[in-house]
CSV table of C-alpha atoms and ligand atoms in Angstrom, one decimal:
chain,number,residue,atom,x,y,z
A,1,UNK,CA,18.0,-20.1,16.6
A,2,UNK,CA,18.9,-17.1,14.3
A,3,UNK,CA,16.2,-15.9,12.0
A,4,UNK,CA,16.5,-13.0,9.4
A,5,UNK,CA,13.2,-11.5,8.4
A,6,UNK,CA,13.4,-9.3,5.3
A,7,UNK,CA,10.8,-6.5,5.3
A,8,UNK,CA,9.0,-5.0,8.2
A,9,UNK,CA,5.4,-4.8,7.2
A,10,UNK,CA,2.5,-6.6,8.8
A,11,UNK,CA,3.5,-10.1,7.8
A,12,UNK,CA,7.1,-9.5,9.0
A,13,UNK,CA,5.9,-8.3,12.3
A,14,UNK,CA,3.3,-11.0,12.9
A,15,UNK,CA,6.1,-13.6,12.1
A,16,UNK,CA,8.6,-11.7,14.4
A,17,UNK,CA,6.0,-11.6,17.2
A,18,UNK,CA,5.5,-15.4,16.9
A,19,UNK,CA,9.2,-16.3,16.6
A,20,UNK,CA,10.2,-14.0,19.5
A,21,UNK,CA,7.8,-15.7,22.0
A,22,UNK,CA,10.6,-18.2,22.3
A,23,UNK,CA,13.5,-16.5,24.0
A,24,UNK,CA,15.9,-18.9,22.4
A,25,UNK,CA,15.1,-17.4,19.0
A,26,UNK,CA,16.9,-14.3,17.9
A,27,UNK,CA,15.1,-12.3,15.2
A,28,UNK,CA,16.8,-9.7,13.0
A,29,UNK,CA,14.4,-7.6,10.9
A,30,UNK,CA,16.1,-6.2,7.8
A,31,UNK,CA,14.3,-3.3,6.0
A,32,UNK,CA,15.2,-1.3,3.0
A,33,UNK,CA,13.7,1.9,4.4
A,34,UNK,CA,14.9,3.7,7.5
A,35,UNK,CA,11.5,3.3,9.1
A,36,UNK,CA,9.7,0.1,9.9
A,37,UNK,CA,6.0,-1.0,9.2
A,38,UNK,CA,6.0,-1.3,5.4
A,39,UNK,CA,2.4,-1.3,4.2
A,40,UNK,CA,1.0,0.2,7.4
A,41,UNK,CA,3.2,3.3,7.2
A,42,UNK,CA,3.3,3.6,3.4
A,43,UNK,CA,0.2,1.9,2.1
A,44,UNK,CA,-2.7,2.4,4.6
A,45,UNK,CA,-4.3,5.8,3.9
A,46,UNK,CA,-3.2,8.7,6.1
A,47,UNK,CA,-6.8,9.3,7.2
A,48,UNK,CA,-7.2,5.6,8.4
A,49,UNK,CA,-5.3,6.0,11.6
A,50,UNK,CA,-7.4,3.3,13.4
A,51,UNK,CA,-5.9,0.8,10.9
A,52,UNK,CA,-2.5,2.3,11.5
A,53,UNK,CA,-2.9,1.6,15.3
A,54,UNK,CA,-1.6,-1.9,14.7
A,55,UNK,CA,1.8,-0.2,14.9
A,56,UNK,CA,1.4,-0.2,18.8
A,57,UNK,CA,1.4,-4.0,18.7
A,58,UNK,CA,4.4,-4.0,16.4
A,59,UNK,CA,6.3,-1.6,18.7
A,60,UNK,CA,5.9,-4.0,21.5
A,61,UNK,CA,7.5,-6.7,19.3
A,62,UNK,CA,10.3,-4.3,18.5
A,63,UNK,CA,10.8,-3.7,22.3
A,64,UNK,CA,11.8,-7.3,22.9
A,65,UNK,CA,15.4,-8.1,23.6
A,66,UNK,CA,15.5,-10.9,21.1
A,67,UNK,CA,14.3,-8.7,18.2
A,68,UNK,CA,16.7,-6.4,16.3
A,69,UNK,CA,16.0,-3.9,13.5
A,70,UNK,CA,18.4,-3.1,10.6
A,71,UNK,CA,16.7,-0.2,8.7
A,72,UNK,CA,18.2,1.2,5.5
A,73,UNK,CA,19.6,-2.1,4.4
A,74,UNK,CA,18.4,-3.3,1.0
A,75,UNK,CA,18.7,-7.1,0.6
A,76,UNK,CA,19.9,-8.2,-2.8
A,77,UNK,CA,21.2,-4.7,-3.5
A,78,UNK,CA,23.3,-4.0,-0.3
A,79,UNK,CA,23.6,-7.5,1.1
A,80,UNK,CA,23.0,-10.7,-0.8
A,81,UNK,CA,20.4,-13.3,0.0
A,82,UNK,CA,23.2,-15.9,-0.1
A,83,UNK,CA,25.0,-14.1,2.7
A,84,UNK,CA,21.9,-14.2,4.9
A,85,UNK,CA,21.1,-17.8,3.9
A,86,UNK,CA,24.7,-18.8,4.9
A,87,UNK,CA,24.7,-16.9,8.2
A,88,UNK,CA,21.2,-17.4,9.5
A,89,UNK,CA,19.3,-20.6,10.3
A,90,UNK,CA,16.4,-19.4,8.2
A,91,UNK,CA,15.6,-16.4,6.1
A,92,UNK,CA,12.0,-15.2,5.8
A,93,UNK,CA,11.1,-12.9,2.9
A,94,UNK,CA,8.2,-10.7,3.8
A,95,UNK,CA,9.0,-8.0,1.3
A,96,UNK,CA,5.4,-7.4,0.2
A,97,UNK,CA,4.3,-6.4,-3.3
A,98,UNK,CA,5.7,-2.9,-4.2
A,99,UNK,CA,5.3,-2.8,-7.9
A,100,UNK,CA,2.2,-1.8,-9.9
A,101,UNK,CA,0.5,-4.2,-12.3
A,102,UNK,CA,0.3,-2.9,-15.8
A,103,UNK,CA,-2.8,-2.2,-18.0
A,104,UNK,CA,-0.7,-3.0,-21.0
A,105,UNK,CA,-2.3,-0.3,-23.2
A,106,UNK,CA,-0.8,2.4,-25.3
A,107,UNK,CA,0.3,5.5,-23.6
A,108,UNK,CA,0.7,4.0,-20.1
A,109,UNK,CA,4.2,5.5,-19.8
A,110,UNK,CA,3.0,9.1,-20.3
A,111,UNK,CA,3.7,11.8,-17.7
A,112,UNK,CA,0.7,12.1,-15.4
A,113,UNK,CA,-0.1,8.3,-15.4
A,114,UNK,CA,0.7,6.6,-12.1
A,115,UNK,CA,0.2,3.2,-10.6
A,116,UNK,CA,-1.3,3.3,-7.1
A,117,UNK,CA,2.0,2.0,-5.6
A,118,UNK,CA,3.5,5.3,-6.7
A,119,UNK,CA,0.6,7.6,-6.0
A,120,UNK,CA,-0.2,6.1,-2.6
A,121,UNK,CA,3.5,6.1,-1.9
A,122,UNK,CA,3.6,9.8,-2.7
A,123,UNK,CA,0.8,10.9,-0.4
A,124,UNK,CA,2.2,8.6,2.3
A,125,UNK,CA,5.8,9.9,2.2
A,126,UNK,CA,7.4,6.7,0.9
A,127,UNK,CA,11.0,7.8,0.2
A,128,UNK,CA,10.9,6.1,-3.2
A,129,UNK,CA,7.9,8.1,-4.4
A,130,UNK,CA,7.9,11.3,-2.3
A,131,UNK,CA,9.2,13.4,-5.2
A,132,UNK,CA,6.4,12.3,-7.6
A,133,UNK,CA,4.7,15.7,-8.1
A,134,UNK,CA,1.4,14.5,-9.5
A,135,UNK,CA,-0.3,17.0,-11.7
A,136,UNK,CA,-3.2,18.3,-9.5
A,137,UNK,CA,-3.9,21.2,-12.0
A,138,UNK,CA,-6.0,18.8,-14.1
A,139,UNK,CA,-9.8,19.4,-13.9
A,140,UNK,CA,-10.6,15.7,-14.1
A,141,UNK,CA,-8.8,12.8,-12.4
A,142,UNK,CA,-9.3,9.3,-13.6
A,143,UNK,CA,-8.8,6.3,-11.3
A,144,UNK,CA,-8.9,2.9,-12.9
A,145,UNK,CA,-10.0,0.0,-10.7
A,146,UNK,CA,-12.9,-0.8,-8.4
A,147,UNK,CA,-11.0,-1.9,-5.3
A,148,UNK,CA,-10.3,-0.2,-1.9
A,149,UNK,CA,-7.1,1.4,-3.1
A,150,UNK,CA,-9.1,3.2,-5.8
A,151,UNK,CA,-11.3,4.5,-3.0
A,152,UNK,CA,-8.3,5.6,-0.9
A,153,UNK,CA,-6.9,7.6,-3.8
A,154,UNK,CA,-10.2,9.2,-4.6
A,155,UNK,CA,-10.9,10.1,-0.9
A,156,UNK,CA,-7.4,11.7,-0.5
A,157,UNK,CA,-7.9,13.7,-3.6
A,158,UNK,CA,-11.4,14.9,-2.5
A,159,UNK,CA,-11.0,15.7,1.2
A,160,UNK,CA,-10.4,19.2,2.4
A,161,UNK,CA,-7.6,20.1,4.8
A,162,UNK,CA,-10.1,20.1,7.7
A,163,UNK,CA,-11.3,16.6,6.7
A,164,UNK,CA,-7.7,15.4,6.8
A,165,UNK,CA,-7.3,16.6,10.4
A,166,UNK,CA,-6.2,13.6,12.6
A,167,UNK,CA,-4.2,12.1,9.7
A,168,UNK,CA,-0.5,11.8,9.1
A,169,UNK,CA,-0.3,13.5,5.7
A,170,UNK,CA,2.7,15.7,5.3
A,171,UNK,CA,2.4,19.5,5.3
A,172,UNK,CA,4.0,19.7,1.8
A,173,UNK,CA,1.4,17.2,0.3
A,174,UNK,CA,-1.5,18.8,2.2
A,175,UNK,CA,-0.6,22.2,0.6
A,176,UNK,CA,-0.4,20.6,-2.8
A,177,UNK,CA,-3.8,18.8,-2.3
A,178,UNK,CA,-5.4,22.0,-0.9
A,179,UNK,CA,-4.5,23.9,-4.1
A,180,UNK,CA,-5.7,21.1,-6.4
A,181,UNK,CA,-7.8,22.2,-9.4
A,182,UNK,CA,-9.6,18.8,-9.7
A,183,UNK,CA,-13.4,19.0,-9.6
A,184,UNK,CA,-14.3,15.7,-11.1
A,185,UNK,CA,-12.9,12.3,-10.0
A,186,UNK,CA,-13.9,9.3,-12.2
A,187,UNK,CA,-13.6,5.9,-10.5
A,188,UNK,CA,-13.7,3.5,-13.5
A,189,UNK,CA,-14.5,-0.2,-13.3
A,190,UNK,CA,-14.2,-2.6,-16.2
A,191,UNK,CA,-17.1,-4.6,-14.7
A,192,UNK,CA,-20.3,-3.7,-13.0
A,193,UNK,CA,-21.4,-2.5,-9.5
A,194,UNK,CA,-22.0,-6.1,-8.4
A,195,UNK,CA,-18.4,-7.0,-9.2
A,196,UNK,CA,-16.8,-4.1,-7.4
A,197,UNK,CA,-14.3,-5.2,-4.8
A,198,UNK,CA,-15.0,-2.2,-2.5
A,199,UNK,CA,-15.8,-3.0,1.1
A,200,UNK,CA,-18.9,-1.4,2.7
A,201,UNK,CA,-17.3,0.8,5.4
A,202,UNK,CA,-14.8,2.3,2.8
A,203,UNK,CA,-17.7,3.0,0.4
A,204,UNK,CA,-19.8,4.6,3.1
A,205,UNK,CA,-17.1,7.2,3.8
A,206,UNK,CA,-18.1,8.8,0.5
A,207,UNK,CA,-21.4,9.8,2.0
A,208,UNK,CA,-19.5,12.3,4.2
A,209,UNK,CA,-17.0,13.9,1.7
A,210,UNK,CA,-17.8,17.6,2.2
A,211,UNK,CA,-17.1,19.2,-1.2
A,212,UNK,CA,-18.1,16.4,-3.6
A,213,UNK,CA,-21.4,14.9,-4.7
A,214,UNK,CA,-21.0,11.2,-5.3
A,215,UNK,CA,-22.7,10.0,-8.5
A,216,UNK,CA,-23.4,6.7,-10.1
A,217,UNK,CA,-23.2,6.3,-13.9
A,218,UNK,CA,-25.6,3.3,-13.9
A,219,UNK,CA,-29.4,3.0,-14.3
A,220,UNK,CA,-31.0,3.1,-10.9
A,221,UNK,CA,-33.8,0.6,-11.8
A,222,UNK,CA,-31.2,-2.0,-12.7
A,223,UNK,CA,-29.4,-1.4,-9.5
A,224,UNK,CA,-32.7,-1.8,-7.6
A,225,UNK,CA,-33.4,-5.0,-9.4
A,226,UNK,CA,-30.0,-6.4,-8.3
A,227,UNK,CA,-30.7,-5.3,-4.7
A,228,UNK,CA,-34.1,-7.0,-4.8
A,229,UNK,CA,-32.7,-10.3,-6.2
A,230,UNK,CA,-33.2,-12.9,-3.5
A,231,UNK,CA,-30.1,-14.8,-4.5
A,232,UNK,CA,-27.7,-11.8,-4.1
A,233,UNK,CA,-24.7,-12.1,-1.9
A,234,UNK,CA,-25.1,-10.1,1.3
A,235,UNK,CA,-21.8,-8.3,1.0
A,236,UNK,CA,-22.6,-7.2,-2.6
A,237,UNK,CA,-26.2,-6.2,-1.6
A,238,UNK,CA,-24.8,-3.9,1.1
A,239,UNK,CA,-22.5,-2.2,-1.3
A,240,UNK,CA,-25.3,-1.8,-3.8
A,241,UNK,CA,-27.5,-0.2,-1.1
A,242,UNK,CA,-24.8,2.4,-0.4
A,243,UNK,CA,-24.6,3.1,-4.2
A,244,UNK,CA,-28.3,3.5,-4.2
A,245,UNK,CA,-28.0,6.2,-1.5
A,246,UNK,CA,-25.6,8.1,-3.7
A,247,UNK,CA,-28.4,8.9,-6.2
A,248,UNK,CA,-30.1,11.1,-3.5
A,249,UNK,CA,-27.1,13.1,-2.5
A,250,UNK,CA,-27.2,16.9,-2.6
A,251,UNK,CA,-25.7,18.4,-5.8
A,252,UNK,CA,-22.4,20.0,-5.1
A,253,UNK,CA,-20.0,21.7,-7.6
A,254,UNK,CA,-17.4,18.9,-7.4
A,255,UNK,CA,-18.2,15.3,-8.3
A,256,UNK,CA,-17.0,11.8,-7.7
A,257,UNK,CA,-18.4,9.6,-10.5
A,258,UNK,CA,-18.5,5.8,-10.2
A,259,UNK,CA,-18.4,4.7,-13.8
A,260,UNK,CA,-18.9,1.0,-14.7
A,261,UNK,CA,-18.3,-1.4,-17.6
A,262,UNK,CA,-15.6,0.7,-19.2
A,263,UNK,CA,-12.4,-1.0,-20.4
A,264,UNK,CA,-9.3,1.1,-20.7
A,265,UNK,CA,-8.2,1.2,-24.3
A,266,UNK,CA,-5.6,4.0,-24.7
A,267,UNK,CA,-4.0,6.9,-22.9
A,268,UNK,CA,-3.4,9.7,-25.4
A,269,UNK,CA,-1.4,13.0,-25.4
A,270,UNK,CA,2.0,14.1,-26.4
A,271,UNK,CA,4.5,13.2,-23.7
A,272,UNK,CA,1.9,14.1,-21.1
A,273,UNK,CA,-1.4,12.3,-20.6
A,274,UNK,CA,-4.2,14.4,-22.0
A,275,UNK,CA,-7.0,11.9,-21.6
A,276,UNK,CA,-8.1,8.3,-21.9
A,277,UNK,CA,-10.1,6.3,-24.3
A,278,UNK,CA,-12.4,3.6,-22.9
A,279,UNK,CA,-14.7,1.1,-24.5
A,280,UNK,CA,-18.2,0.5,-23.1
A,281,UNK,CA,-20.4,-2.7,-23.2
A,282,UNK,CA,-21.7,-1.8,-26.6
A,283,UNK,CA,-18.2,-1.6,-28.0
A,284,UNK,CA,-18.5,2.2,-28.3
A,285,UNK,CA,-15.4,4.3,-27.6
A,286,UNK,CA,-15.7,7.1,-25.0
A,287,UNK,CA,-13.2,9.7,-24.1
A,288,UNK,CA,-12.4,11.4,-20.7
A,289,UNK,CA,-10.0,14.2,-20.8
A,290,UNK,CA,-7.5,14.2,-17.9
A,291,UNK,CA,-3.9,14.9,-17.0
A,292,UNK,CA,-4.0,12.7,-13.9
A,293,UNK,CA,-4.6,9.0,-14.4
A,294,UNK,CA,-4.2,6.6,-11.5
A,295,UNK,CA,-4.1,2.9,-12.1
A,296,UNK,CA,-5.4,1.2,-8.9
A,297,UNK,CA,-5.5,-2.3,-10.4
A,298,UNK,CA,-3.4,-4.2,-7.9
A,299,UNK,CA,0.3,-4.9,-7.1
A,300,UNK,CA,3.0,-7.4,-7.9
A,301,UNK,CA,6.3,-8.3,-6.4
A,302,UNK,CA,9.6,-6.7,-7.4
A,303,UNK,CA,11.8,-9.6,-8.4
A,304,UNK,CA,14.5,-10.4,-5.8
A,305,UNK,CA,17.8,-11.6,-7.1
A,306,UNK,CA,17.2,-14.6,-9.4
A,307,UNK,CA,14.4,-16.1,-7.3
A,308,UNK,CA,11.7,-17.7,-9.5
A,309,UNK,CA,8.3,-16.0,-9.8
A,310,UNK,CA,4.9,-17.7,-9.7
A,311,UNK,CA,3.4,-18.4,-13.2
A,312,UNK,CA,1.2,-15.3,-12.7
A,313,UNK,CA,4.5,-13.4,-12.5
A,314,UNK,CA,2.9,-11.4,-9.6
A,315,UNK,CA,4.6,-13.0,-6.6
A,316,UNK,CA,7.5,-15.4,-5.6
A,317,UNK,CA,7.2,-19.0,-6.5
A,318,UNK,CA,7.3,-21.3,-3.4
A,319,UNK,CA,6.1,-24.6,-2.1
A,320,UNK,CA,3.6,-23.4,0.6
A,321,UNK,CA,6.1,-20.7,1.6
A,322,UNK,CA,9.3,-22.7,1.2
A,323,UNK,CA,11.5,-21.2,-1.6
A,324,UNK,CA,14.7,-23.2,-1.4
A,325,UNK,CA,17.4,-24.2,1.1
A,326,UNK,CA,16.6,-22.3,4.3
A,327,UNK,CA,14.7,-19.5,2.5
A,328,UNK,CA,11.0,-19.0,3.1
A,329,UNK,CA,8.4,-16.4,2.2
A,330,UNK,CA,5.1,-15.1,3.5
A,331,UNK,CA,2.5,-12.3,3.0
A,332,UNK,CA,2.0,-10.5,-0.3
A,333,UNK,CA,5.6,-11.6,-1.4
A,334,UNK,CA,4.2,-15.1,-1.5
A,335,UNK,CA,0.6,-14.8,-2.8
A,336,UNK,CA,-1.8,-12.4,-4.5
A,337,UNK,CA,-2.0,-8.9,-2.9
A,338,UNK,CA,-5.5,-9.1,-1.5
A,339,UNK,CA,-6.9,-8.8,2.0
A,340,UNK,CA,-6.7,-6.5,5.0
A,341,UNK,CA,-3.7,-6.1,7.4
A,342,UNK,CA,-4.9,-9.0,9.7
A,343,UNK,CA,-5.4,-11.4,6.7
A,344,UNK,CA,-1.8,-12.2,6.6
A,345,UNK,CA,-1.5,-13.1,10.3
A,346,UNK,CA,-2.6,-16.7,9.9
A,347,UNK,CA,-0.2,-17.4,7.1
A,348,UNK,CA,2.7,-15.7,9.0
A,349,UNK,CA,2.0,-17.9,12.0
A,350,UNK,CA,1.9,-21.0,9.8
A,351,UNK,CA,5.2,-20.3,8.2
A,352,UNK,CA,6.8,-19.7,11.6
A,353,UNK,CA,5.5,-23.1,12.8
A,354,UNK,CA,6.9,-24.7,9.7
A,355,UNK,CA,10.3,-23.1,10.0
A,356,UNK,CA,10.6,-24.0,13.7
A,357,UNK,CA,9.7,-27.6,12.9
A,358,UNK,CA,12.0,-28.2,9.9
A,359,UNK,CA,15.1,-26.0,10.6
A,360,UNK,CA,17.8,-27.3,12.9
A,361,UNK,CA,19.7,-24.6,14.8
A,362,UNK,CA,23.3,-24.5,13.7
A,363,UNK,CA,24.3,-20.9,12.8
A,364,UNK,CA,26.1,-18.8,15.4
A,365,UNK,CA,26.7,-15.1,16.0
A,366,UNK,CA,24.4,-14.2,13.0
A,367,UNK,CA,23.7,-10.6,14.3
A,368,UNK,CA,27.4,-9.9,14.8
A,369,UNK,CA,28.2,-11.2,11.4
A,370,UNK,CA,25.5,-9.0,9.8
A,371,UNK,CA,26.8,-5.9,11.7
A,372,UNK,CA,30.4,-6.7,10.5
A,373,UNK,CA,29.2,-7.1,6.9
A,374,UNK,CA,27.4,-3.8,7.1
A,375,UNK,CA,30.4,-2.0,8.5
A,376,UNK,CA,32.8,-3.6,6.0
A,377,UNK,CA,30.4,-2.7,3.1
A,378,UNK,CA,30.4,0.9,4.5
A,379,UNK,CA,26.6,0.9,4.8
A,380,UNK,CA,24.7,2.8,7.5
A,381,UNK,CA,21.9,1.0,9.2
A,382,UNK,CA,19.2,2.4,11.5
A,383,UNK,CA,18.8,0.5,14.7
A,384,UNK,CA,15.6,0.2,16.7
A,385,UNK,CA,16.7,2.8,19.2
A,386,UNK,CA,17.5,5.2,16.4
A,387,UNK,CA,14.1,4.6,14.9
A,388,UNK,CA,12.5,5.3,18.3
A,389,UNK,CA,14.3,8.7,18.2
A,390,UNK,CA,13.0,9.5,14.7
A,391,UNK,CA,9.6,8.3,15.6
A,392,UNK,CA,9.4,10.7,18.6
A,393,UNK,CA,10.7,13.6,16.4
A,394,UNK,CA,8.2,12.9,13.7
A,395,UNK,CA,5.4,13.1,16.3
A,396,UNK,CA,6.7,16.3,17.8
A,397,UNK,CA,7.2,17.9,14.4
A,398,UNK,CA,3.5,17.4,13.5
A,399,UNK,CA,1.3,20.3,12.5
A,400,UNK,CA,-1.5,21.2,14.9
A,401,UNK,CA,-4.4,18.7,14.4
A,402,UNK,CA,-2.1,16.2,12.7
A,403,UNK,CA,-0.5,13.0,14.0
A,404,UNK,CA,3.1,13.2,12.7
A,405,UNK,CA,5.3,14.8,10.1
A,406,UNK,CA,7.0,11.9,8.4
A,407,UNK,CA,10.6,12.1,7.2
A,408,UNK,CA,10.4,11.1,3.6
A,409,UNK,CA,14.1,11.0,2.8
A,410,UNK,CA,16.8,8.8,4.4
A,411,UNK,CA,19.5,11.6,4.2
A,412,UNK,CA,17.3,13.9,6.2
A,413,UNK,CA,16.6,11.2,8.7
A,414,UNK,CA,20.4,10.5,9.1
A,415,UNK,CA,21.1,14.2,9.5
A,416,UNK,CA,18.5,14.4,12.2
A,417,UNK,CA,20.0,11.5,14.0
A,418,UNK,CA,23.4,13.1,14.0
A,419,UNK,CA,22.0,16.1,15.8
A,420,UNK,CA,19.9,14.1,18.3
B,29,NAP,P1,-8.3,-5.2,-5.7
B,29,NAP,O1,-9.2,-5.2,-4.6
B,29,NAP,O2,-7.8,-6.5,-6.2
B,29,NAP,O3,-8.9,-4.3,-6.9
B,29,NAP,C1,-8.3,-4.2,-8.1
B,29,NAP,C2,-9.3,-3.6,-9.1
B,29,NAP,O4,-8.6,-3.4,-10.3
B,29,NAP,C3,-10.5,-4.5,-9.5
B,29,NAP,O5,-11.6,-3.7,-9.6
B,29,NAP,C4,-10.0,-5.1,-10.8
B,29,NAP,O6,-11.1,-5.4,-11.7
B,29,NAP,C5,-9.3,-3.9,-11.4
B,29,NAP,N1,-8.4,-4.3,-12.5
B,29,NAP,C6,-7.4,-5.2,-12.5
B,29,NAP,N2,-6.8,-5.2,-13.7
B,29,NAP,C7,-7.5,-4.3,-14.5
B,29,NAP,C8,-7.3,-3.9,-15.9
B,29,NAP,N3,-6.4,-4.5,-16.7
B,29,NAP,N4,-8.2,-3.0,-16.3
B,29,NAP,C9,-9.1,-2.5,-15.6
B,29,NAP,N5,-9.3,-2.8,-14.3
B,29,NAP,C10,-8.5,-3.7,-13.7
B,29,NAP,O7,-6.9,-4.4,-5.4
B,29,NAP,P2,-6.6,-3.1,-4.6
B,29,NAP,O8,-7.6,-2.1,-4.6
B,29,NAP,O9,-5.2,-2.8,-5.0
B,29,NAP,O10,-6.4,-3.6,-3.1
B,29,NAP,C11,-5.5,-4.6,-2.7
B,29,NAP,C12,-6.0,-5.3,-1.4
B,29,NAP,O11,-5.9,-4.4,-0.3
B,29,NAP,C13,-7.5,-5.6,-1.5
B,29,NAP,O12,-7.8,-6.9,-0.9
B,29,NAP,C14,-8.1,-4.5,-0.7
B,29,NAP,O13,-9.4,-4.8,-0.1
B,29,NAP,C15,-7.1,-4.2,0.4
B,29,NAP,N6,-7.2,-2.9,0.9
B,29,NAP,C16,-8.0,-2.7,2.0
B,29,NAP,C17,-8.2,-1.4,2.4
B,29,NAP,C18,-9.2,-1.2,3.6
B,29,NAP,O14,-9.6,-2.2,4.2
B,29,NAP,N7,-9.5,0.0,4.0
B,29,NAP,C19,-7.7,-0.3,1.8
B,29,NAP,C20,-6.8,-0.5,0.7
B,29,NAP,C21,-6.7,-1.8,0.3
B,29,NAP,P3,-11.7,-6.9,-11.8
B,29,NAP,O15,-12.4,-7.2,-10.5
B,29,NAP,O16,-12.5,-6.9,-13.0
B,29,NAP,O17,-10.4,-7.8,-11.9
C-alpha cells in the first residue's frame, strides 16, 4: 500500500511510525520546509530541549526502508492534492495549524504587532518568519493570551544569554535578544487567574528567571480565597499556588506582569504600534504603551486548495478524519490546536487504523511517479539522506553551550548540500 503523508510534525510522524510497522506499506512524507519535524522544530521553545527529544523517535521512523522524505515540496502550491490522491492509495493531511487567529480589533495590522505563529517562528528559525525583525527596542512588551505559548514568548524575551545555554536558538537571534531594551513584559488575560490555560511546570519556570521579578496584578486576598475554596479544581489550585509565590519574589529592575480581566480594544499608533487600549471588568479603558505586541491567542489552519473548513473556520472539515475520496486528516489540521506533542498520538493511530481498514491497495509505483513529477516540474526536493547531512552540519555549527545552529533559509541549505 502507498501512503502520502503531508506535513512532518508530530502527528505525521506518529502516523508514519504506525503505518511503517507493516513492511507492505510504503510511506512518503512530503514537507514544505527542507527540514522535518514541524511543530517540534519550529513551535516548541528553543529552551525546551527535553520536549524536542521526541525527534530521536522520529529519526528512527525516518531510518526505516519503507519511509521516504520529500522536503521542500509544498502540496497545493508545487504539487496538487489531486495528483497525490490519484497516485497514492491514501493521502493523510497532517499539516498542522500555521496561521494566527485574529483579535479583530483596530490596529491589528500595525508594524510591531505579531501573532505567536510569526513570533515563535522567528525565534525558532522558521524559514517563513526568520526575517521578522521584531522591535526589541520597546521598553514594554505586551503578550495577549493566557496559554503556554504566551509563557514561551515571555520566557524567551526575558532570559539572558546564559539562561539560554543548552537551547537551539540561533546566534543571530541570541544577539538581538541580548541587546533588547525591554524591561517590562505584560502577559494579559481577558479572563481571571482561575481561567488561565497555563500548565504548572511552565508557570513554575518563571520563579527562576534571573533578571525579572514576576508580579501579579490581582488582589492577593481574592487569590487566597480561590485557593482555599474546597471545590476548586486541583490543576487550577496548583497554578494559583504558583501565582501566590510570585507575590513574595525579590524586587528586580525588570518585571513580568501577569495582568487579568483586560479585553484588547485597540492598537494605536501611526503605522507602527505605539500602544494598546484595554478594557477592564468595570468597563474602564486602560492604556499600555508598547512597540511590541504579541498575540498568543491560538492558531488556525491555512486553507489547502478548495478543501472545506470546519464551521469554526479554524481547521479542516472532516468526518472523523475522512475528508473525501482517499483523503484523510489528523492532528491540528483536523481539530482545535490544543494539547501537548503526545496528545495527537492517539488520534494519529486511530486514523491509520481507519485508513488500513477502508482503503484497498491498488496504486503502484507511487514514489517513482512523485519523483518524476518533481523532476518534470523542475522542483528540488530534500531527501532523508540530505536532511541527515544538514542535521549533522547544524549540530557541528552550533556555538559553544548550544545544541545546533539551524539553517533558516532553504537556499542556504541547498548551497550547503552542493558543497557536502
Ligand atoms: P491556548 O492554550 O488555547 O491559549 C490561548 C489564550 O488566548 C487563552 O488564554 C485565550 O483566552 C486567549 N484568547 C483567545 N482569543 C482571545 C481574544 N480574542 N482576546 C484575548 N485573549 C484571547 O493556546 P496556546 O497558548 O496557543 O497553546 C496551544 C496549545 O499548545 C495549548 O494546548 C498549549 O497548552 C500547548 N502548548 C504546550 C506547551 C508546553 O507544554 N510546554 C507549550 C506551548 C503550547 P480564553 O481562555 O478566555 O479563551
